[in-house]
Amino acid sequence: MEQQTKQNRNIIAIITMFFLFAMISFVTNLAAPVGTIWKNQYEGANTLGMMGNMMNFLAYLFMGIPAGNMLVRIGYKKTSLIATAVGVVGLFLQYLSSIVGANAEVFTLGEYVIKFNFIIYLIGAFICGLCVCMLNTVVNPMLNLLGGGGNKGNQLIQAGGALNSLAGTLTPLFVGVLIGTVNKNTTMTDVEPLLFLAMGVFAFTFIVISFVKIPEPHLQKGKIKKEKFEYSPWSFRHTVLGVIGIFIYVGIEIGIPGTLLFYLADTTSKGAGIMVNGAAIGGAVAAIYWLLMLVGRLTSSAISGKVSTRAQLITVSSVAIIFVIIAIATPKEKGINLPKIVYDPIETTTLTLTNAGMPAEEITAFIAEPSQDKLASYTEALAEEEITPENVMKSLETPKVPLSALFLVLCGLCTSLMWGGIFNLAVEGLGKYTAQASGIFMMMVVGGGILPLLQQFISDSVGYMASYWLIVAMLAYLLYYGLVGCKNVNKNIPVND
């Protein structure tokens, strides 16, 4: 009976951790699609557009170790509650950037005049980063622990990662639909509904966690006596290389869809050539990437009991390198038609003309026999949204997306397995040093801010697709880690109390 009760508690704890895993992705994946708004506000500066993502991940550098200490001092449950409360604050500040400071100039950065609303947004993104760092610190070791470590622990992490990917799939899709075509009038007000939804989800999560009993294996009650260890996670070569691997992996996971979204939304000659609804289409394509991550994680969770974590990491790193190189080498002119589920020309055109004030019967007549003459009386209304009659005519055509986007999206199948795989391999054999290592890993998630920002800097200089050579180099490191770097060569170090 006691054993059954314990198992039931573990199931509830696992479900709670899965839910938190989804929330991590929901908040994190707001940054890149919302970045298209700020990129346009600052005249197409890709680097500034990715700054929100940078601030989100920069928080990990400051919160990684403190979050690990929080687990020891106040436990998983209280850490989760604090994290969700902090998340509400961060999201509210991002909402505040839509109504405050748009006309207040703060300083000049090169050719750009930075406004106060952008500063508010970046602070909100940083605070959201503190939130997801705490949640990540809770979720990964907890799932590994509940699974019993090893391949079974990785299996639970991958299963939780599947929900993480589902949230990641929906977020850019929703943002893209809300934004549509990015123009000078597009602001944070366009994504207010999603921000309020996210705040509501966090509030609901806070209530749920308050009533759930979560195991607290690392919680120290009473006066805490600081234990002095003879060694540290830094004493293990495979852990150190794994820390670098986490830094690189998160940069890959965010950089691939983030840069792709910017590429598809860019209506200049540098972009993919999609002139209408580029942000919506980019969001939909990026959503497919996260959906494939969901597929990959579900597959991994099903096979991890039989196929080793190391074998999985080696395979996906190799395949991802091939996919990215093919994407780089494929000319932009080679494209594929978007399916209607992603872009419906008639539905999109109807919505555009409805917003311009055209009656339904006139819209029907226009779609039956398209002609710019029928749009003459609505030119001014369309111009307010920075849409020309020519763009309306083009919106009736099914857009072509570069074939290279397909291969980049397929990388989602590969990146899906990497986080759990690297974490699992890097903490194997650490014993009592595992909790310390978890905080270090959380610090290294800052790579998801630094490396995509570096990729955007490269893309500003040499183009979007050329910037993906950085991704190839990073994938090569993960392949090395799977082949050689993950082996524990420090088994002589005692890890038990």
Coordinates of C-alpha atoms in Angstrom, one line a residue:
M1 CA 0.0 0.0 0.0
E2 CA 2.8 2.4 0.9
Q3 CA 4.6 1.5 -2.3
Q4 CA 1.5 2.2 -4.3
T5 CA 1.1 5.6 -2.6
K6 CA 4.7 6.5 -3.4
Q7 CA 4.2 5.5 -7.1
N8 CA 1.1 7.7 -7.3
R9 CA 3.0 10.6 -5.9
N10 CA 5.7 10.1 -8.4
I11 CA 3.2 10.0 -11.3
I12 CA 1.7 13.4 -10.1
A13 CA 5.2 14.8 -9.7
I14 CA 6.1 13.6 -13.2
I15 CA 3.0 15.2 -14.8
T16 CA 3.7 18.5 -12.9
M17 CA 7.3 18.5 -14.3
F18 CA 6.0 17.8 -17.8
F19 CA 3.7 20.8 -17.5
L20 CA 6.5 23.0 -16.3
F21 CA 8.6 21.8 -19.3
A22 CA 5.9 23.1 -21.6
M23 CA 5.9 26.5 -19.9
I24 CA 9.6 26.8 -20.4
S25 CA 9.2 26.6 -24.1
F26 CA 6.1 28.8 -24.2
V27 CA 7.9 31.7 -22.7
T28 CA 11.3 31.1 -24.3
N29 CA 9.9 30.9 -27.8
L30 CA 8.1 34.3 -27.6
A31 CA 11.4 36.0 -28.1
A32 CA 12.4 35.2 -31.7
P33 CA 9.1 35.8 -33.4
V34 CA 8.4 38.9 -31.4
G35 CA 11.9 40.0 -32.4
T36 CA 10.6 40.5 -36.0
I37 CA 8.6 43.4 -34.6
W38 CA 11.6 45.1 -33.0
K39 CA 13.8 44.3 -36.0
N40 CA 11.3 46.2 -38.2
Q41 CA 11.0 49.1 -35.7
Y42 CA 14.8 49.5 -36.0
E43 CA 14.9 49.3 -39.8
G44 CA 15.7 45.7 -40.4
A45 CA 18.5 45.3 -37.8
N46 CA 18.7 41.6 -37.3
T47 CA 21.0 41.9 -34.3
L48 CA 18.6 44.3 -32.4
G49 CA 15.7 42.0 -33.3
M50 CA 17.5 39.1 -31.6
M51 CA 18.3 41.2 -28.4
G52 CA 15.2 40.1 -26.6
N53 CA 16.2 36.5 -27.1
M54 CA 19.7 37.4 -25.9
M55 CA 18.4 38.9 -22.7
N56 CA 16.2 35.9 -22.1
F57 CA 19.1 33.6 -22.2
L58 CA 21.6 36.0 -20.5
A59 CA 19.5 35.5 -17.4
Y60 CA 20.8 31.9 -17.2
L61 CA 24.3 33.2 -16.6
F62 CA 23.3 35.0 -13.5
M63 CA 20.6 32.6 -12.2
G64 CA 22.1 29.2 -12.9
I65 CA 24.1 28.7 -9.7
P66 CA 21.5 30.6 -7.4
A67 CA 18.7 28.4 -8.9
G68 CA 20.7 25.3 -8.0
N69 CA 21.2 26.6 -4.4
M70 CA 17.5 27.4 -4.2
L71 CA 16.8 23.7 -4.7
V72 CA 18.9 22.8 -1.7
R73 CA 17.6 25.6 0.6
I74 CA 13.8 25.8 -0.3
G75 CA 13.2 22.7 -2.5
Y76 CA 11.6 22.0 -5.9
K77 CA 8.1 23.2 -5.0
K78 CA 8.9 26.6 -3.6
T79 CA 11.5 27.2 -6.4
S80 CA 8.7 26.4 -9.0
L81 CA 6.3 28.8 -7.2
I82 CA 8.8 31.6 -7.2
A83 CA 9.6 31.0 -10.8
T84 CA 6.0 31.3 -12.0
A85 CA 5.5 34.5 -10.0
V86 CA 8.6 36.0 -11.6
G87 CA 7.3 34.9 -15.0
V88 CA 4.2 36.9 -14.6
V89 CA 6.2 40.0 -13.8
G90 CA 8.4 39.5 -16.9
L91 CA 5.5 39.1 -19.2
F92 CA 3.7 42.1 -17.7
L93 CA 6.8 44.3 -18.5
Q94 CA 6.8 43.0 -22.1
Y95 CA 3.1 44.0 -22.3
L96 CA 4.0 47.4 -20.7
S97 CA 6.5 48.0 -23.6
S98 CA 3.4 48.2 -25.9
I99 CA 1.9 51.2 -24.2
V100 CA 4.8 53.1 -22.6
G101 CA 8.0 54.8 -24.0
A102 CA 7.5 54.5 -27.7
N103 CA 8.4 58.2 -28.2
A104 CA 11.0 58.5 -25.5
E105 CA 14.6 58.4 -26.9
V106 CA 17.2 57.1 -24.5
F107 CA 20.5 56.8 -26.4
T108 CA 22.0 56.3 -29.8
L109 CA 23.5 53.0 -30.8
G110 CA 25.4 53.5 -34.1
E111 CA 22.7 54.6 -36.6
Y112 CA 19.8 53.6 -34.4
V113 CA 18.0 55.7 -31.7
I114 CA 17.0 53.4 -28.9
K115 CA 13.6 54.1 -27.4
F116 CA 12.5 53.6 -23.8
N117 CA 9.9 51.0 -24.8
F118 CA 12.6 48.7 -26.2
I119 CA 14.5 49.0 -22.9
I120 CA 11.3 48.0 -21.0
Y121 CA 10.9 45.0 -23.3
L122 CA 14.5 43.9 -22.8
I123 CA 14.1 44.1 -19.0
G124 CA 10.9 42.0 -19.3
A125 CA 12.7 39.4 -21.5
F126 CA 15.5 39.2 -18.9
I127 CA 13.1 38.7 -16.0
C128 CA 11.3 35.9 -18.0
G129 CA 14.8 34.4 -18.5
L130 CA 15.2 34.3 -14.7
C131 CA 11.9 32.5 -14.5
V132 CA 12.6 29.8 -17.1
C133 CA 16.1 29.3 -15.7
M134 CA 14.6 28.4 -12.3
L135 CA 12.1 26.1 -14.0
N136 CA 14.8 24.3 -16.0
T137 CA 16.9 23.8 -12.9
V138 CA 13.9 22.1 -11.3
V139 CA 12.6 20.0 -14.2
N140 CA 15.7 18.3 -15.6
P141 CA 17.3 16.8 -12.5
M142 CA 13.8 16.0 -11.1
L143 CA 12.8 14.0 -14.2
N144 CA 16.2 12.3 -14.3
L145 CA 15.8 11.4 -10.6
L146 CA 12.2 10.1 -11.0
G147 CA 13.3 8.0 -13.9
G148 CA 16.1 6.4 -11.9
G149 CA 19.0 8.0 -14.0
G150 CA 20.6 6.3 -17.0
N151 CA 18.6 5.5 -20.1
K152 CA 15.3 5.6 -18.1
G153 CA 16.1 9.0 -16.8
N154 CA 16.8 10.2 -20.3
Q155 CA 13.5 8.6 -21.4
L156 CA 11.5 10.8 -19.0
I157 CA 13.5 13.9 -20.0
Q158 CA 12.7 13.2 -23.6
A159 CA 9.0 12.6 -22.9
G160 CA 8.8 15.9 -21.0
G161 CA 10.7 17.5 -23.9
A162 CA 7.9 16.4 -26.2
L163 CA 5.5 18.7 -24.4
N164 CA 8.2 21.4 -24.4
S165 CA 8.2 21.0 -28.2
L166 CA 4.4 21.2 -28.5
A167 CA 4.5 24.5 -26.7
G168 CA 7.3 25.6 -28.9
T169 CA 5.3 24.6 -32.0
L170 CA 2.3 26.7 -31.0
T171 CA 4.1 29.9 -29.8
P172 CA 5.7 31.1 -33.1
L173 CA 2.5 30.0 -34.9
F174 CA 0.3 32.1 -32.7
V175 CA 2.7 35.1 -32.9
G176 CA 2.9 34.8 -36.7
V177 CA -0.9 34.8 -37.0
L178 CA -1.2 37.8 -34.8
I179 CA 1.5 39.8 -36.6
G180 CA 0.7 38.8 -40.2
T181 CA 2.9 41.1 -42.4
V182 CA 5.4 43.1 -40.5
N183 CA 5.4 46.8 -41.3
K184 CA 6.2 50.1 -39.5
N185 CA 2.8 50.0 -37.8
T186 CA 3.4 46.6 -36.3
T187 CA 4.0 46.9 -32.5
M188 CA 3.8 44.8 -29.3
T189 CA 0.1 45.7 -29.1
D190 CA -0.4 43.1 -31.9
V191 CA 0.8 40.3 -29.6
E192 CA -1.0 41.5 -26.4
P193 CA -3.5 38.6 -26.5
L194 CA -0.7 36.1 -26.3
L195 CA 1.0 37.9 -23.5
F196 CA -2.2 37.9 -21.4
L197 CA -2.7 34.3 -22.2
A198 CA 0.9 33.5 -21.0
M199 CA 0.3 35.4 -17.8
G200 CA -2.9 33.5 -17.2
V201 CA -1.2 30.2 -17.8
F202 CA 1.5 31.1 -15.2
A203 CA -1.2 32.1 -12.7
F204 CA -3.0 28.8 -13.2
T205 CA 0.3 26.9 -12.9
F206 CA 1.0 28.6 -9.6
I207 CA -2.3 27.4 -8.2
V208 CA -1.8 23.9 -9.5
I209 CA 1.7 23.5 -8.0
S210 CA 0.5 24.9 -4.7
F211 CA -1.7 21.8 -4.2
V212 CA 0.7 19.2 -5.7
K213 CA 3.1 17.3 -3.4
I214 CA 6.6 17.1 -5.0
P215 CA 9.5 14.9 -3.7
E216 CA 12.3 17.0 -2.2
P217 CA 15.4 14.8 -2.3
H218 CA 17.9 17.7 -2.0
L219 CA 16.0 19.9 0.5
Q220 CA 17.9 20.5 3.6
K221 CA 15.8 21.5 6.6
G222 CA 17.0 23.5 9.7
K223 CA 20.4 25.0 9.9
I224 CA 22.3 24.2 6.7
K225 CA 25.8 22.9 7.1
K226 CA 27.7 23.6 4.0
E227 CA 29.4 20.4 2.9
K228 CA 32.9 20.7 1.6
F229 CA 33.6 18.4 -1.3
E230 CA 37.2 17.3 -2.2
Y231 CA 36.3 17.5 -5.9
S232 CA 33.7 19.3 -8.0
P233 CA 31.9 18.7 -11.4
W234 CA 34.8 20.6 -13.0
S235 CA 37.0 17.6 -12.0
F236 CA 35.3 15.4 -14.6
R237 CA 36.4 15.8 -18.2
H238 CA 33.2 14.5 -19.7
T239 CA 31.2 17.0 -17.5
V240 CA 33.3 19.9 -18.6
L241 CA 32.9 19.0 -22.2
G242 CA 29.2 18.5 -21.6
V243 CA 28.9 21.9 -20.2
I244 CA 30.4 23.3 -23.4
G245 CA 28.0 21.0 -25.3
I246 CA 25.0 22.5 -23.5
F247 CA 26.2 26.0 -24.3
I248 CA 26.6 25.1 -28.0
Y249 CA 23.4 23.0 -28.3
V250 CA 21.0 25.7 -27.0
G251 CA 22.6 28.1 -29.5
I252 CA 21.9 25.6 -32.3
E253 CA 18.3 24.9 -31.1
I254 CA 17.4 28.6 -31.0
G255 CA 19.6 29.8 -33.9
I256 CA 18.2 27.5 -36.6
P257 CA 14.5 28.5 -36.4
G258 CA 15.3 32.0 -35.2
T259 CA 17.4 33.0 -38.2
L260 CA 15.0 31.1 -40.5
L261 CA 12.1 33.1 -39.2
F262 CA 13.9 36.4 -39.8
Y263 CA 14.9 35.1 -43.3
L264 CA 11.4 34.3 -44.3
A265 CA 9.9 37.5 -42.9
D266 CA 12.5 39.7 -44.6
T267 CA 10.9 41.3 -47.7
T268 CA 14.2 42.8 -48.9
S269 CA 16.5 41.2 -51.4
K270 CA 18.4 39.5 -48.6
G271 CA 15.2 37.7 -47.5
A272 CA 13.4 34.7 -48.9
G273 CA 11.3 36.7 -51.4
I274 CA 8.0 36.4 -49.6
M275 CA 6.3 39.8 -50.0
V276 CA 3.0 39.2 -48.2
N277 CA 2.5 37.8 -44.7
G278 CA 6.1 36.9 -44.3
A279 CA 6.0 36.9 -40.5
A280 CA 2.9 34.6 -40.5
I281 CA 4.5 32.2 -43.0
G282 CA 7.8 32.3 -41.1
G283 CA 6.0 31.6 -37.8
A284 CA 4.2 28.7 -39.4
V285 CA 7.4 27.2 -40.9
A286 CA 9.2 27.7 -37.6
A287 CA 6.3 26.0 -35.9
I288 CA 6.9 22.9 -38.1
Y289 CA 10.5 22.9 -36.7
W290 CA 9.2 22.7 -33.2
L291 CA 6.6 20.1 -34.2
L292 CA 9.3 17.9 -35.5
M293 CA 11.2 18.3 -32.3
L294 CA 8.0 17.0 -30.6
V295 CA 8.1 14.0 -33.0
G296 CA 11.8 13.4 -32.3
R297 CA 11.4 13.5 -28.6
L298 CA 8.5 11.1 -28.6
T299 CA 10.5 8.8 -30.7
S300 CA 13.5 9.1 -28.4
S301 CA 11.4 8.5 -25.3
A302 CA 10.1 5.3 -27.0
I303 CA 13.5 3.9 -27.9
S304 CA 15.7 5.2 -25.1
G305 CA 15.2 2.0 -23.1
K306 CA 17.0 0.0 -25.8
V307 CA 19.1 2.5 -27.8
S308 CA 21.9 4.2 -25.9
T309 CA 21.9 8.0 -25.4
R310 CA 25.4 8.1 -26.9
A311 CA 24.3 6.3 -30.1
Q312 CA 21.4 8.7 -30.5
L313 CA 23.6 11.8 -30.0
I314 CA 26.1 10.6 -32.6
T315 CA 23.4 9.9 -35.1
V316 CA 21.4 13.1 -34.9
S317 CA 24.6 15.3 -34.9
S318 CA 25.7 13.6 -38.1
V319 CA 22.4 13.9 -39.8
A320 CA 21.9 17.5 -38.8
I321 CA 25.3 18.5 -40.3
I322 CA 24.2 17.0 -43.6
F323 CA 20.8 18.8 -43.5
V324 CA 22.4 22.2 -42.8
I325 CA 25.1 21.9 -45.5
I326 CA 22.4 20.9 -48.0
A327 CA 20.4 24.0 -47.0
I328 CA 23.3 26.3 -47.4
A329 CA 24.1 24.9 -50.8
T330 CA 20.5 25.0 -52.2
P331 CA 19.8 28.2 -54.2
K332 CA 17.1 30.5 -52.9
E333 CA 15.3 30.2 -56.3
K334 CA 14.5 26.6 -55.7
G335 CA 11.3 26.6 -53.7
I336 CA 8.2 24.7 -52.8
N337 CA 4.6 25.8 -52.6
L338 CA 3.2 26.2 -49.1
P339 CA 0.3 23.9 -48.3
K340 CA -3.1 25.5 -47.6
I341 CA -2.8 24.5 -43.9
V342 CA 0.1 26.9 -43.7
Y343 CA -1.1 29.6 -46.1
D344 CA -4.5 29.8 -47.6
P345 CA -4.4 32.5 -50.4
I346 CA -8.2 33.1 -50.5
E347 CA -8.6 33.3 -46.7
T348 CA -5.6 35.7 -46.4
T349 CA -6.8 38.0 -49.2
T350 CA -10.3 38.0 -47.8
L351 CA -9.1 39.0 -44.4
T352 CA -6.9 41.8 -45.8
L353 CA -9.7 43.3 -47.9
T354 CA -12.2 43.0 -45.0
N355 CA -9.8 45.0 -42.8
A356 CA -9.6 47.6 -45.6
G357 CA -13.4 47.9 -45.5
M358 CA -14.4 46.2 -48.7
P359 CA -17.9 44.6 -48.6
A360 CA -18.2 40.8 -48.7
E361 CA -19.9 40.8 -52.2
E362 CA -17.1 42.9 -53.7
I363 CA -14.5 40.6 -52.1
T364 CA -16.2 37.6 -53.7
A365 CA -16.2 39.4 -57.1
F366 CA -12.5 40.3 -56.8
I367 CA -11.4 36.8 -55.9
A368 CA -13.4 35.4 -58.8
E369 CA -11.9 37.9 -61.3
P370 CA -8.8 39.6 -59.7
S371 CA -8.1 43.1 -61.0
Q372 CA -6.2 46.1 -59.5
D373 CA -9.0 48.4 -60.8
K374 CA -11.4 46.9 -58.3
L375 CA -9.0 47.9 -55.5
A376 CA -8.7 51.6 -56.6
S377 CA -11.2 52.9 -54.0
Y378 CA -9.4 51.1 -51.2
T379 CA -5.9 52.1 -51.9
E380 CA -5.6 54.5 -48.9
A381 CA -7.1 52.0 -46.5
L382 CA -4.6 49.4 -47.7
A383 CA -1.7 51.9 -47.5
E384 CA -2.4 52.4 -43.7
E385 CA -1.3 48.8 -43.3
E386 CA 1.6 49.3 -45.8
I387 CA -0.1 47.0 -48.3
T388 CA -0.3 48.0 -52.0
P389 CA -2.8 46.7 -54.6
E390 CA 0.1 44.8 -56.1
N391 CA 0.6 43.0 -52.8
V392 CA -3.0 42.1 -52.6
M393 CA -2.8 40.6 -56.1
K394 CA 0.3 38.6 -55.0
S395 CA -1.5 37.4 -51.8
L396 CA -3.8 35.4 -54.1
E397 CA -0.8 33.4 -55.3
T398 CA 0.5 30.5 -53.2
P399 CA 3.9 31.6 -51.9
K400 CA 7.0 29.6 -52.5
V401 CA 9.3 28.9 -49.6
P402 CA 13.0 28.2 -50.4
L403 CA 13.8 24.5 -50.4
S404 CA 16.6 25.3 -48.0
A405 CA 13.9 26.0 -45.3
L406 CA 12.7 22.4 -45.6
F407 CA 16.1 21.0 -44.7
L408 CA 16.5 23.5 -41.8
V409 CA 13.1 22.6 -40.5
L410 CA 14.1 18.9 -40.6
C411 CA 16.9 19.6 -38.2
G412 CA 14.2 19.8 -35.5
L413 CA 14.1 16.0 -35.6
C414 CA 17.8 16.0 -34.7
T415 CA 18.0 18.8 -32.1
S416 CA 15.0 17.3 -30.3
L417 CA 17.3 14.6 -28.8
M418 CA 20.3 16.7 -28.0
W419 CA 19.4 18.4 -24.7
G420 CA 18.4 15.3 -22.8
G421 CA 21.3 13.3 -24.4
I422 CA 24.0 15.8 -23.5
F423 CA 22.6 16.3 -20.0
N424 CA 22.3 12.6 -19.4
L425 CA 25.8 11.8 -20.6
A426 CA 27.4 14.7 -18.8
V427 CA 26.0 13.9 -15.3
E428 CA 26.6 10.1 -15.6
G429 CA 28.7 8.9 -12.8
L430 CA 28.7 12.2 -10.9
G431 CA 26.9 10.9 -7.8
K432 CA 26.8 13.6 -5.1
Y433 CA 28.2 16.2 -7.5
T434 CA 25.1 16.1 -9.7
A435 CA 23.2 18.9 -8.0
Q436 CA 26.2 21.3 -8.4
A437 CA 26.5 20.3 -12.1
S438 CA 22.8 21.1 -12.7
G439 CA 23.4 24.8 -11.7
I440 CA 26.4 25.0 -14.0
F441 CA 24.4 23.5 -16.9
M442 CA 21.7 26.2 -16.4
M443 CA 24.3 28.9 -16.6
M444 CA 25.5 27.6 -19.9
V445 CA 22.0 27.9 -21.4
V446 CA 23.1 31.5 -22.0
G447 CA 24.5 30.1 -25.3
G448 CA 20.9 30.3 -26.6
G449 CA 21.3 34.1 -26.4
I450 CA 24.9 34.6 -27.3
L451 CA 25.3 32.3 -30.3
P452 CA 22.1 33.3 -32.1
L453 CA 23.1 36.9 -31.6
L454 CA 26.5 36.1 -33.1
Q455 CA 24.7 34.3 -36.0
Q456 CA 22.5 37.4 -36.6
F457 CA 25.7 39.6 -36.6
I458 CA 27.1 37.3 -39.3
S459 CA 23.9 37.3 -41.3
D460 CA 23.9 41.2 -41.3
S461 CA 27.4 41.0 -42.8
V462 CA 27.3 38.0 -45.3
G463 CA 23.7 36.9 -45.5
Y464 CA 21.3 34.6 -43.7
M465 CA 22.2 31.3 -45.3
A466 CA 26.0 31.9 -45.0
S467 CA 25.5 32.4 -41.2
Y468 CA 24.5 28.7 -40.9
W469 CA 28.2 27.7 -41.3
L470 CA 28.4 28.7 -37.6
I471 CA 25.7 26.0 -36.9
V472 CA 27.7 23.4 -38.9
A473 CA 30.8 24.1 -36.7
M474 CA 28.7 23.8 -33.5
L475 CA 27.1 20.5 -34.7
A476 CA 30.6 19.2 -35.4
Y477 CA 31.5 19.7 -31.7
L478 CA 28.5 17.8 -30.6
L479 CA 29.4 14.9 -32.9
Y480 CA 32.9 15.0 -31.3
Y481 CA 31.3 14.9 -27.8
G482 CA 29.2 11.9 -28.7
L483 CA 32.1 10.0 -30.2
V484 CA 34.9 10.9 -27.7
G485 CA 34.1 13.6 -25.2
C486 CA 31.3 11.9 -23.3
K487 CA 33.5 9.1 -21.9
N488 CA 34.1 9.3 -18.2
V489 CA 37.9 9.2 -17.8
N490 CA 37.8 10.2 -14.1
K491 CA 36.2 7.1 -12.6
N492 CA 38.9 7.1 -9.9
I493 CA 37.1 10.1 -8.2
P494 CA 34.8 9.0 -5.3
V495 CA 31.3 10.2 -5.9
N496 CA 29.4 8.5 -3.0
D497 CA 29.1 9.8 0.6

